[in-house]
Amino acid sequence: MKEKLRIHDSFWFLISGIFLLDADRVFLAFLVASIVHELGHFLMVKRYGGTIIRFHLSALGGLIQYWLPKASRYSELWIALSGPLAGLLLWQVAVHLHYPLLAGASLLLSIFNLFPAAPLDGGRALESCFIPGHWVPKTVRSISICVLLLAGVYSGISQRGWSLGLIAVCLLAQQYMALQSPKIRSKI
């Protein structure tokens, strides 16, 4: 039987780096925000009567593979949006409890995940609004990744901060891997 929880070595490397190098615990706030984000997806899958097939953690994020007895565009849309919505709820709670670091991490993670490029939640939500293979999600995804890549190059040259470019490269790599194995249906 396949394992339901798979934790990639890169995740443990990231966690050890966080605890060794992050004196301000910024990454810890992002880890808590990520857990709440994934919990939002999990609860919505359960709300629609779904079963979690696998939960995969890596340094690039979480991946939930699930099965729904009655999958629809509506259920796929809400499952995709439930992670960012849980993050926005955590943001509000953290603001009211005066945890600005957690509030900022949760807000940033939620907004970033709404970016309209799969495998991010915004891309999944956009894809759920159209029939499979429709040109609109593909076009929006391509334009979004190009904009992110250009912003990353601009940021790298002018600010010496290459993180946006790195994120765009990771999204491009994810798109390439998805093209190589189209029969894997996974939701983030």
PDB file of C-alpha atoms in Angstrom:
ATOM      1  CA  MET A   1       0.000   0.000   0.000  1.00  0.00           C
ATOM      2  CA  LYS A   2       1.256   3.475  -0.847  1.00  0.00           C
ATOM      3  CA  GLU A   3       2.117   5.861   1.932  1.00  0.00           C
ATOM      4  CA  LYS A   4      -0.402   8.663   2.473  1.00  0.00           C
ATOM      5  CA  LEU A   5       2.150  11.139   3.806  1.00  0.00           C
ATOM      6  CA  ARG A   6       5.389  11.599   1.898  1.00  0.00           C
ATOM      7  CA  ILE A   7       7.953  14.047   3.195  1.00  0.00           C
ATOM      8  CA  HIS A   8      10.729  14.809   0.737  1.00  0.00           C
ATOM      9  CA  ASP A   9      14.291  15.226   2.009  1.00  0.00           C
ATOM     10  CA  SER A  10      14.257  18.845   0.813  1.00  0.00           C
ATOM     11  CA  PHE A  11      11.529  19.596   3.372  1.00  0.00           C
ATOM     12  CA  TRP A  12      13.707  18.368   6.242  1.00  0.00           C
ATOM     13  CA  PHE A  13      16.641  20.344   4.839  1.00  0.00           C
ATOM     14  CA  LEU A  14      14.455  23.457   4.772  1.00  0.00           C
ATOM     15  CA  ILE A  15      13.216  22.889   8.328  1.00  0.00           C
ATOM     16  CA  SER A  16      16.737  22.384   9.673  1.00  0.00           C
ATOM     17  CA  GLY A  17      17.891  25.544   7.896  1.00  0.00           C
ATOM     18  CA  ILE A  18      14.990  27.446   9.393  1.00  0.00           C
ATOM     19  CA  PHE A  19      15.836  26.489  12.943  1.00  0.00           C
ATOM     20  CA  LEU A  20      19.574  27.008  12.492  1.00  0.00           C
ATOM     21  CA  LEU A  21      19.589  30.264  10.536  1.00  0.00           C
ATOM     22  CA  ASP A  22      16.341  32.072  11.287  1.00  0.00           C
ATOM     23  CA  ALA A  23      16.838  33.912  14.569  1.00  0.00           C
ATOM     24  CA  ASP A  24      13.744  36.073  13.997  1.00  0.00           C
ATOM     25  CA  ARG A  25      11.552  33.016  13.314  1.00  0.00           C
ATOM     26  CA  VAL A  26      10.211  34.478  10.062  1.00  0.00           C
ATOM     27  CA  PHE A  27      10.234  31.075   8.401  1.00  0.00           C
ATOM     28  CA  LEU A  28       8.491  29.558  11.407  1.00  0.00           C
ATOM     29  CA  ALA A  29       5.630  32.011  10.826  1.00  0.00           C
ATOM     30  CA  PHE A  30       5.513  30.895   7.184  1.00  0.00           C
ATOM     31  CA  LEU A  31       5.488  27.255   8.287  1.00  0.00           C
ATOM     32  CA  VAL A  32       2.491  27.867  10.574  1.00  0.00           C
ATOM     33  CA  ALA A  33       0.750  29.789   7.772  1.00  0.00           C
ATOM     34  CA  SER A  34       1.458  26.908   5.368  1.00  0.00           C
ATOM     35  CA  ILE A  35       0.022  24.342   7.771  1.00  0.00           C
ATOM     36  CA  VAL A  36      -3.182  26.371   8.151  1.00  0.00           C
ATOM     37  CA  HIS A  37      -3.302  26.796   4.351  1.00  0.00           C
ATOM     38  CA  GLU A  38      -3.067  23.040   3.725  1.00  0.00           C
ATOM     39  CA  LEU A  39      -5.546  22.372   6.527  1.00  0.00           C
ATOM     40  CA  GLY A  40      -8.018  24.584   4.649  1.00  0.00           C
ATOM     41  CA  HIS A  41      -7.676  22.366   1.564  1.00  0.00           C
ATOM     42  CA  PHE A  42      -7.956  19.209   3.668  1.00  0.00           C
ATOM     43  CA  LEU A  43     -11.151  20.344   5.394  1.00  0.00           C
ATOM     44  CA  MET A  44     -12.786  21.331   2.101  1.00  0.00           C
ATOM     45  CA  VAL A  45     -11.922  17.970   0.528  1.00  0.00           C
ATOM     46  CA  LYS A  46     -13.557  16.317   3.540  1.00  0.00           C
ATOM     47  CA  ARG A  47     -16.536  18.700   3.263  1.00  0.00           C
ATOM     48  CA  TYR A  48     -17.169  17.369  -0.262  1.00  0.00           C
ATOM     49  CA  GLY A  49     -16.871  13.768   0.931  1.00  0.00           C
ATOM     50  CA  GLY A  50     -13.432  13.271  -0.589  1.00  0.00           C
ATOM     51  CA  THR A  51     -10.583  11.024   0.380  1.00  0.00           C
ATOM     52  CA  ILE A  52      -6.982  12.118   0.697  1.00  0.00           C
ATOM     53  CA  ILE A  53      -4.865   9.818  -1.428  1.00  0.00           C
ATOM     54  CA  ARG A  54      -1.514  11.388  -0.635  1.00  0.00           C
ATOM     55  CA  PHE A  55      -0.066  14.438   1.037  1.00  0.00           C
ATOM     56  CA  HIS A  56       3.417  15.328  -0.178  1.00  0.00           C
ATOM     57  CA  LEU A  57       5.665  17.907   1.500  1.00  0.00           C
ATOM     58  CA  SER A  58       8.793  19.353  -0.080  1.00  0.00           C
ATOM     59  CA  ALA A  59      10.782  22.563   0.161  1.00  0.00           C
ATOM     60  CA  LEU A  60       8.584  23.968  -2.635  1.00  0.00           C
ATOM     61  CA  GLY A  61       5.343  23.429  -0.725  1.00  0.00           C
ATOM     62  CA  GLY A  62       2.594  20.922  -0.174  1.00  0.00           C
ATOM     63  CA  LEU A  63       0.743  18.774  -2.667  1.00  0.00           C
ATOM     64  CA  ILE A  64      -2.526  17.076  -1.843  1.00  0.00           C
ATOM     65  CA  GLN A  65      -3.800  14.326  -4.100  1.00  0.00           C
ATOM     66  CA  TYR A  66      -7.419  13.506  -3.466  1.00  0.00           C
ATOM     67  CA  TRP A  67     -10.445  11.720  -4.821  1.00  0.00           C
ATOM     68  CA  LEU A  68     -13.969  13.115  -4.795  1.00  0.00           C
ATOM     69  CA  PRO A  69     -17.033  10.904  -5.254  1.00  0.00           C
ATOM     70  CA  LYS A  70     -18.772  13.677  -7.220  1.00  0.00           C
ATOM     71  CA  ALA A  71     -16.177  16.071  -8.569  1.00  0.00           C
ATOM     72  CA  SER A  72     -17.549  19.234 -10.129  1.00  0.00           C
ATOM     73  CA  ARG A  73     -16.212  22.595 -11.193  1.00  0.00           C
ATOM     74  CA  TYR A  74     -17.831  24.052  -8.105  1.00  0.00           C
ATOM     75  CA  SER A  75     -16.144  21.609  -5.704  1.00  0.00           C
ATOM     76  CA  GLU A  76     -12.771  22.009  -7.452  1.00  0.00           C
ATOM     77  CA  LEU A  77     -13.087  25.804  -7.243  1.00  0.00           C
ATOM     78  CA  TRP A  78     -13.843  25.762  -3.514  1.00  0.00           C
ATOM     79  CA  ILE A  79     -11.105  23.249  -2.751  1.00  0.00           C
ATOM     80  CA  ALA A  80      -8.588  25.431  -4.606  1.00  0.00           C
ATOM     81  CA  LEU A  81      -9.725  28.600  -2.838  1.00  0.00           C
ATOM     82  CA  SER A  82     -10.036  27.060   0.630  1.00  0.00           C
ATOM     83  CA  GLY A  83      -6.287  27.219   1.323  1.00  0.00           C
ATOM     84  CA  PRO A  84      -5.954  30.955   0.660  1.00  0.00           C
ATOM     85  CA  LEU A  85      -9.235  31.606   2.479  1.00  0.00           C
ATOM     86  CA  ALA A  86      -7.946  29.741   5.549  1.00  0.00           C
ATOM     87  CA  GLY A  87      -4.786  31.850   5.309  1.00  0.00           C
ATOM     88  CA  LEU A  88      -6.818  35.069   5.160  1.00  0.00           C
ATOM     89  CA  LEU A  89      -8.749  33.927   8.233  1.00  0.00           C
ATOM     90  CA  LEU A  90      -5.438  33.267  10.031  1.00  0.00           C
ATOM     91  CA  TRP A  91      -4.261  36.731   8.944  1.00  0.00           C
ATOM     92  CA  GLN A  92      -7.294  38.338  10.594  1.00  0.00           C
ATOM     93  CA  VAL A  93      -6.888  36.294  13.781  1.00  0.00           C
ATOM     94  CA  ALA A  94      -3.155  37.093  13.964  1.00  0.00           C
ATOM     95  CA  VAL A  95      -3.833  40.821  13.473  1.00  0.00           C
ATOM     96  CA  HIS A  96      -6.397  40.840  16.288  1.00  0.00           C
ATOM     97  CA  LEU A  97      -4.085  38.858  18.582  1.00  0.00           C
ATOM     98  CA  HIS A  98      -1.168  41.201  17.774  1.00  0.00           C
ATOM     99  CA  TYR A  99       1.084  38.674  16.021  1.00  0.00           C
ATOM    100  CA  PRO A 100       2.264  40.851  13.125  1.00  0.00           C
ATOM    101  CA  LEU A 101       4.858  38.380  11.838  1.00  0.00           C
ATOM    102  CA  LEU A 102       2.318  35.571  11.538  1.00  0.00           C
ATOM    103  CA  ALA A 103      -0.238  37.973  10.065  1.00  0.00           C
ATOM    104  CA  GLY A 104       2.209  39.150   7.402  1.00  0.00           C
ATOM    105  CA  ALA A 105       3.360  35.634   6.540  1.00  0.00           C
ATOM    106  CA  SER A 106      -0.204  34.387   6.228  1.00  0.00           C
ATOM    107  CA  LEU A 107      -1.313  37.332   4.096  1.00  0.00           C
ATOM    108  CA  LEU A 108       1.700  37.051   1.804  1.00  0.00           C
ATOM    109  CA  LEU A 109       1.276  33.287   1.380  1.00  0.00           C
ATOM    110  CA  SER A 110      -2.447  33.666   0.665  1.00  0.00           C
ATOM    111  CA  ILE A 111      -1.960  36.406  -1.925  1.00  0.00           C
ATOM    112  CA  PHE A 112       0.902  34.546  -3.595  1.00  0.00           C
ATOM    113  CA  ASN A 113      -1.150  31.342  -3.819  1.00  0.00           C
ATOM    114  CA  LEU A 114      -3.913  33.225  -5.614  1.00  0.00           C
ATOM    115  CA  PHE A 115      -1.492  33.913  -8.488  1.00  0.00           C
ATOM    116  CA  PRO A 116      -3.266  32.549 -11.603  1.00  0.00           C
ATOM    117  CA  ALA A 117      -0.692  29.903 -12.558  1.00  0.00           C
ATOM    118  CA  ALA A 118      -1.078  26.218 -11.770  1.00  0.00           C
ATOM    119  CA  PRO A 119      -0.016  24.505  -9.587  1.00  0.00           C
ATOM    120  CA  LEU A 120      -0.826  27.493  -7.371  1.00  0.00           C
ATOM    121  CA  ASP A 121      -4.369  27.742  -6.046  1.00  0.00           C
ATOM    122  CA  GLY A 122      -5.288  30.695  -8.232  1.00  0.00           C
ATOM    123  CA  GLY A 123      -4.364  28.676 -11.314  1.00  0.00           C
ATOM    124  CA  ARG A 124      -6.351  25.681 -10.083  1.00  0.00           C
ATOM    125  CA  ALA A 125      -9.355  27.906  -9.372  1.00  0.00           C
ATOM    126  CA  LEU A 126      -9.102  29.459 -12.837  1.00  0.00           C
ATOM    127  CA  GLU A 127      -8.858  26.026 -14.486  1.00  0.00           C
ATOM    128  CA  SER A 128     -11.940  24.837 -12.606  1.00  0.00           C
ATOM    129  CA  CYS A 129     -14.002  27.629 -14.191  1.00  0.00           C
ATOM    130  CA  PHE A 130     -13.370  26.372 -17.737  1.00  0.00           C
ATOM    131  CA  ILE A 131     -13.687  23.076 -19.562  1.00  0.00           C
ATOM    132  CA  PRO A 132     -10.461  21.026 -19.598  1.00  0.00           C
ATOM    133  CA  GLY A 133      -8.052  22.173 -22.283  1.00  0.00           C
ATOM    134  CA  HIS A 134      -9.653  25.603 -22.742  1.00  0.00           C
ATOM    135  CA  TRP A 135      -7.266  28.255 -24.034  1.00  0.00           C
ATOM    136  CA  VAL A 136      -8.018  30.919 -21.393  1.00  0.00           C
ATOM    137  CA  PRO A 137      -6.343  29.221 -18.369  1.00  0.00           C
ATOM    138  CA  LYS A 138      -3.346  28.222 -20.488  1.00  0.00           C
ATOM    139  CA  THR A 139      -2.933  31.759 -21.808  1.00  0.00           C
ATOM    140  CA  VAL A 140      -3.371  33.413 -18.406  1.00  0.00           C
ATOM    141  CA  ARG A 141      -0.923  30.920 -16.856  1.00  0.00           C
ATOM    142  CA  SER A 142       1.714  31.585 -19.530  1.00  0.00           C
ATOM    143  CA  ILE A 143       1.350  35.355 -19.285  1.00  0.00           C
ATOM    144  CA  SER A 144       1.425  35.212 -15.461  1.00  0.00           C
ATOM    145  CA  ILE A 145       4.617  33.161 -15.364  1.00  0.00           C
ATOM    146  CA  CYS A 146       6.256  35.462 -17.929  1.00  0.00           C
ATOM    147  CA  VAL A 147       5.291  38.536 -15.890  1.00  0.00           C
ATOM    148  CA  LEU A 148       6.670  36.907 -12.746  1.00  0.00           C
ATOM    149  CA  LEU A 149       9.881  35.959 -14.553  1.00  0.00           C
ATOM    150  CA  LEU A 150      10.322  39.496 -15.917  1.00  0.00           C
ATOM    151  CA  ALA A 151       9.608  40.957 -12.470  1.00  0.00           C
ATOM    152  CA  GLY A 152      12.181  38.549 -11.051  1.00  0.00           C
ATOM    153  CA  VAL A 153      14.820  39.600 -13.572  1.00  0.00           C
ATOM    154  CA  TYR A 154      14.053  43.276 -12.956  1.00  0.00           C
ATOM    155  CA  SER A 155      14.174  42.760  -9.194  1.00  0.00           C
ATOM    156  CA  GLY A 156      17.398  40.778  -9.499  1.00  0.00           C
ATOM    157  CA  ILE A 157      19.129  43.440 -11.549  1.00  0.00           C
ATOM    158  CA  SER A 158      17.858  46.522  -9.732  1.00  0.00           C
ATOM    159  CA  GLN A 159      17.523  45.226  -6.175  1.00  0.00           C
ATOM    160  CA  ARG A 160      19.824  42.180  -6.234  1.00  0.00           C
ATOM    161  CA  GLY A 161      16.908  40.084  -5.043  1.00  0.00           C
ATOM    162  CA  TRP A 162      16.427  37.110  -7.309  1.00  0.00           C
ATOM    163  CA  SER A 163      13.640  35.394  -5.345  1.00  0.00           C
ATOM    164  CA  LEU A 164      10.845  36.307  -7.799  1.00  0.00           C
ATOM    165  CA  GLY A 165      12.872  34.918 -10.671  1.00  0.00           C
ATOM    166  CA  LEU A 166      13.545  31.750  -8.693  1.00  0.00           C
ATOM    167  CA  ILE A 167       9.833  31.348  -7.989  1.00  0.00           C
ATOM    168  CA  ALA A 168       9.055  31.783 -11.699  1.00  0.00           C
ATOM    169  CA  VAL A 169      11.656  29.151 -12.622  1.00  0.00           C
ATOM    170  CA  CYS A 170      10.117  26.758 -10.089  1.00  0.00           C
ATOM    171  CA  LEU A 171       6.661  27.350 -11.602  1.00  0.00           C
ATOM    172  CA  LEU A 172       8.050  26.750 -15.095  1.00  0.00           C
ATOM    173  CA  ALA A 173       9.667  23.520 -13.895  1.00  0.00           C
ATOM    174  CA  GLN A 174       6.356  22.454 -12.357  1.00  0.00           C
ATOM    175  CA  GLN A 175       4.597  23.158 -15.667  1.00  0.00           C
ATOM    176  CA  TYR A 176       7.160  21.078 -17.534  1.00  0.00           C
ATOM    177  CA  MET A 177       6.765  18.178 -15.098  1.00  0.00           C
ATOM    178  CA  ALA A 178       2.966  18.389 -15.427  1.00  0.00           C
ATOM    179  CA  LEU A 179       3.295  18.138 -19.212  1.00  0.00           C
ATOM    180  CA  GLN A 180       5.463  15.044 -18.814  1.00  0.00           C
ATOM    181  CA  SER A 181       2.888  13.202 -16.679  1.00  0.00           C
ATOM    182  CA  PRO A 182      -0.611  14.438 -17.618  1.00  0.00           C
ATOM    183  CA  LYS A 183      -2.388  11.484 -16.029  1.00  0.00           C
ATOM    184  CA  ILE A 184      -1.448  12.593 -12.494  1.00  0.00           C
ATOM    185  CA  ARG A 185      -4.311  14.639 -11.129  1.00  0.00           C
ATOM    186  CA  SER A 186      -3.170  16.493  -8.059  1.00  0.00           C
ATOM    187  CA  LYS A 187      -4.411  19.528  -6.262  1.00  0.00           C
ATOM    188  CA  ILE A 188      -2.432  22.027  -4.314  1.00  0.00           C
TER     189      ILE A 188
END
